[in-house]
Amino acid sequence: QHLDILYALSVVGVLGTGFAQWFWVGKSAEFYSNNPIFHVKITLFLIMGLISAYPTIFFARQKKGEMAEEVAVPGILHWSVRLEVVLLLAMPLLASLMARGVGLRLD
């Protein structure tokens, strides 16, 4: 559960720095807003957030038990975390493509 809290705090930090870059730092907001790769990246980020809800709820419910009590972790929880990691690994690739202007129309 401590890792889940750390994960949530990291997500807030990533969102904060992402919004800062989108609106105030570096390239203009138009550069990002008009790039379809940016929209794919945001969509994957939202999907990761939805997927992470299940482990968060699971850990919150298990918190109420005894410390010495053994808890069976469902297989779907393992798969949801694995899927999150795969999506997370796609983020730097998408960011790199976006920074190079891939996906922008050159009208």
mmCIF file of N, CA and C in Angstrom, residues 52-86:
data_model
loop_
_atom_site.group_PDB
_atom_site.id
_atom_site.type_symbol
_atom_site.label_atom_id
_atom_site.label_comp_id
_atom_site.label_asym_id
_atom_site.label_seq_id
_atom_site.Cartn_x
_atom_site.Cartn_y
_atom_site.Cartn_z
ATOM 1 N N SER A 52 -5.134 1.527 -12.792
ATOM 2 C CA SER A 52 -4.548 1.552 -11.449
ATOM 3 C C SER A 52 -5.595 1.672 -10.344
ATOM 4 N N ALA A 53 -6.830 1.967 -10.714
ATOM 5 C CA ALA A 53 -7.881 2.088 -9.700
ATOM 6 C C ALA A 53 -8.129 0.748 -9.001
ATOM 7 N N TYR A 54 -8.101 -0.350 -9.753
ATOM 8 C CA TYR A 54 -8.371 -1.654 -9.134
ATOM 9 C C TYR A 54 -7.348 -2.013 -8.060
ATOM 10 N N PRO A 55 -6.033 -1.940 -8.342
ATOM 11 C CA PRO A 55 -5.082 -2.231 -7.263
ATOM 12 C C PRO A 55 -5.218 -1.289 -6.070
ATOM 13 N N THR A 56 -5.499 -0.029 -6.345
ATOM 14 C CA THR A 56 -5.660 0.933 -5.250
ATOM 15 C C THR A 56 -6.828 0.545 -4.353
ATOM 16 N N ILE A 57 -7.948 0.200 -4.952
ATOM 17 C CA ILE A 57 -9.124 -0.213 -4.171
ATOM 18 C C ILE A 57 -8.833 -1.513 -3.430
ATOM 19 N N PHE A 58 -8.175 -2.450 -4.094
ATOM 20 C CA PHE A 58 -7.843 -3.722 -3.458
ATOM 21 C C PHE A 58 -6.975 -3.502 -2.223
ATOM 22 N N PHE A 59 -5.916 -2.698 -2.359
ATOM 23 C CA PHE A 59 -5.015 -2.459 -1.227
ATOM 24 C C PHE A 59 -5.710 -1.688 -0.110
ATOM 25 N N ALA A 60 -6.580 -0.768 -0.473
ATOM 26 C CA ALA A 60 -7.306 -0.017 0.556
ATOM 27 C C ALA A 60 -8.222 -0.939 1.360
ATOM 28 N N ARG A 61 -8.855 -1.884 0.703
ATOM 29 C CA ARG A 61 -9.739 -2.828 1.406
ATOM 30 C C ARG A 61 -8.939 -3.780 2.286
ATOM 31 N N GLN A 62 -7.764 -4.183 1.831
ATOM 32 C CA GLN A 62 -6.941 -5.117 2.597
ATOM 33 C C GLN A 62 -6.282 -4.450 3.800
ATOM 34 N N LYS A 63 -6.212 -3.155 3.789
ATOM 35 C CA LYS A 63 -5.594 -2.406 4.889
ATOM 36 C C LYS A 63 -6.327 -2.644 6.207
ATOM 37 N N LYS A 64 -7.591 -2.967 6.138
ATOM 38 C CA LYS A 64 -8.409 -3.122 7.328
ATOM 39 C C LYS A 64 -8.130 -4.409 8.090
ATOM 40 N N GLY A 65 -7.403 -5.346 7.482
ATOM 41 C CA GLY A 65 -7.123 -6.622 8.136
ATOM 42 C C GLY A 65 -5.942 -6.530 9.096
ATOM 43 N N GLU A 66 -5.627 -7.654 9.716
ATOM 44 C CA GLU A 66 -4.491 -7.749 10.630
ATOM 45 C C GLU A 66 -3.181 -7.755 9.842
ATOM 46 N N MET A 67 -2.106 -7.241 10.440
ATOM 47 C CA MET A 67 -0.809 -7.194 9.778
ATOM 48 C C MET A 67 -0.278 -8.595 9.489
ATOM 49 N N ALA A 68 -0.486 -9.535 10.388
ATOM 50 C CA ALA A 68 0.036 -10.889 10.226
ATOM 51 C C ALA A 68 -0.838 -11.736 9.299
ATOM 52 N N GLU A 69 -2.003 -11.237 8.976
ATOM 53 C CA GLU A 69 -2.933 -11.977 8.134
ATOM 54 C C GLU A 69 -2.405 -12.049 6.698
ATOM 55 N N GLU A 70 -2.453 -13.254 6.143
ATOM 56 C CA GLU A 70 -1.991 -13.453 4.771
ATOM 57 C C GLU A 70 -3.138 -13.128 3.813
ATOM 58 N N VAL A 71 -2.807 -12.415 2.755
ATOM 59 C CA VAL A 71 -3.818 -11.976 1.804
ATOM 60 C C VAL A 71 -3.528 -12.611 0.449
ATOM 61 N N ALA A 72 -4.528 -13.216 -0.149
ATOM 62 C CA ALA A 72 -4.384 -13.786 -1.491
ATOM 63 C C ALA A 72 -4.576 -12.666 -2.506
ATOM 64 N N VAL A 73 -3.566 -12.463 -3.341
ATOM 65 C CA VAL A 73 -3.623 -11.422 -4.356
ATOM 66 C C VAL A 73 -4.190 -12.034 -5.639
ATOM 67 N N PRO A 74 -5.287 -11.480 -6.144
ATOM 68 C CA PRO A 74 -5.894 -12.038 -7.350
ATOM 69 C C PRO A 74 -4.990 -11.866 -8.574
ATOM 70 N N GLY A 75 -5.086 -12.801 -9.500
ATOM 71 C CA GLY A 75 -4.264 -12.765 -10.705
ATOM 72 C C GLY A 75 -4.503 -11.525 -11.548
ATOM 73 N N ILE A 76 -5.740 -11.030 -11.547
ATOM 74 C CA ILE A 76 -6.053 -9.837 -12.338
ATOM 75 C C ILE A 76 -5.247 -8.634 -11.850
ATOM 76 N N LEU A 77 -4.926 -8.623 -10.577
ATOM 77 C CA LEU A 77 -4.124 -7.526 -10.034
ATOM 78 C C LEU A 77 -2.718 -7.568 -10.629
ATOM 79 N N HIS A 78 -2.140 -8.747 -10.741
ATOM 80 C CA HIS A 78 -0.813 -8.882 -11.363
ATOM 81 C C HIS A 78 -0.857 -8.405 -12.807
ATOM 82 N N TRP A 79 -1.886 -8.821 -13.541
ATOM 83 C CA TRP A 79 -1.989 -8.440 -14.948
ATOM 84 C C TRP A 79 -2.228 -6.958 -15.121
ATOM 85 N N SER A 80 -2.998 -6.351 -14.218
ATOM 86 C CA SER A 80 -3.247 -4.917 -14.339
ATOM 87 C C SER A 80 -1.959 -4.125 -14.113
ATOM 88 N N VAL A 81 -1.141 -4.559 -13.162
ATOM 89 C CA VAL A 81 0.133 -3.875 -12.917
ATOM 90 C C VAL A 81 1.072 -4.070 -14.111
ATOM 91 N N ARG A 82 1.081 -5.265 -14.682
ATOM 92 C CA ARG A 82 1.926 -5.514 -15.863
ATOM 93 C C ARG A 82 1.504 -4.645 -17.039
ATOM 94 N N LEU A 83 0.204 -4.531 -17.245
ATOM 95 C CA LEU A 83 -0.286 -3.696 -18.335
ATOM 96 C C LEU A 83 0.089 -2.231 -18.107
ATOM 97 N N GLU A 84 0.000 -1.775 -16.875
ATOM 98 C CA GLU A 84 0.418 -0.408 -16.554
ATOM 99 C C GLU A 84 1.887 -0.182 -16.895
ATOM 100 N N VAL A 85 2.738 -1.153 -16.584
ATOM 101 C CA VAL A 85 4.164 -1.026 -16.871
ATOM 102 C C VAL A 85 4.405 -0.953 -18.380
ATOM 103 N N VAL A 86 3.700 -1.767 -19.141
ATOM 104 C CA VAL A 86 3.842 -1.739 -20.601
ATOM 105 C C VAL A 86 3.433 -0.370 -21.146
#
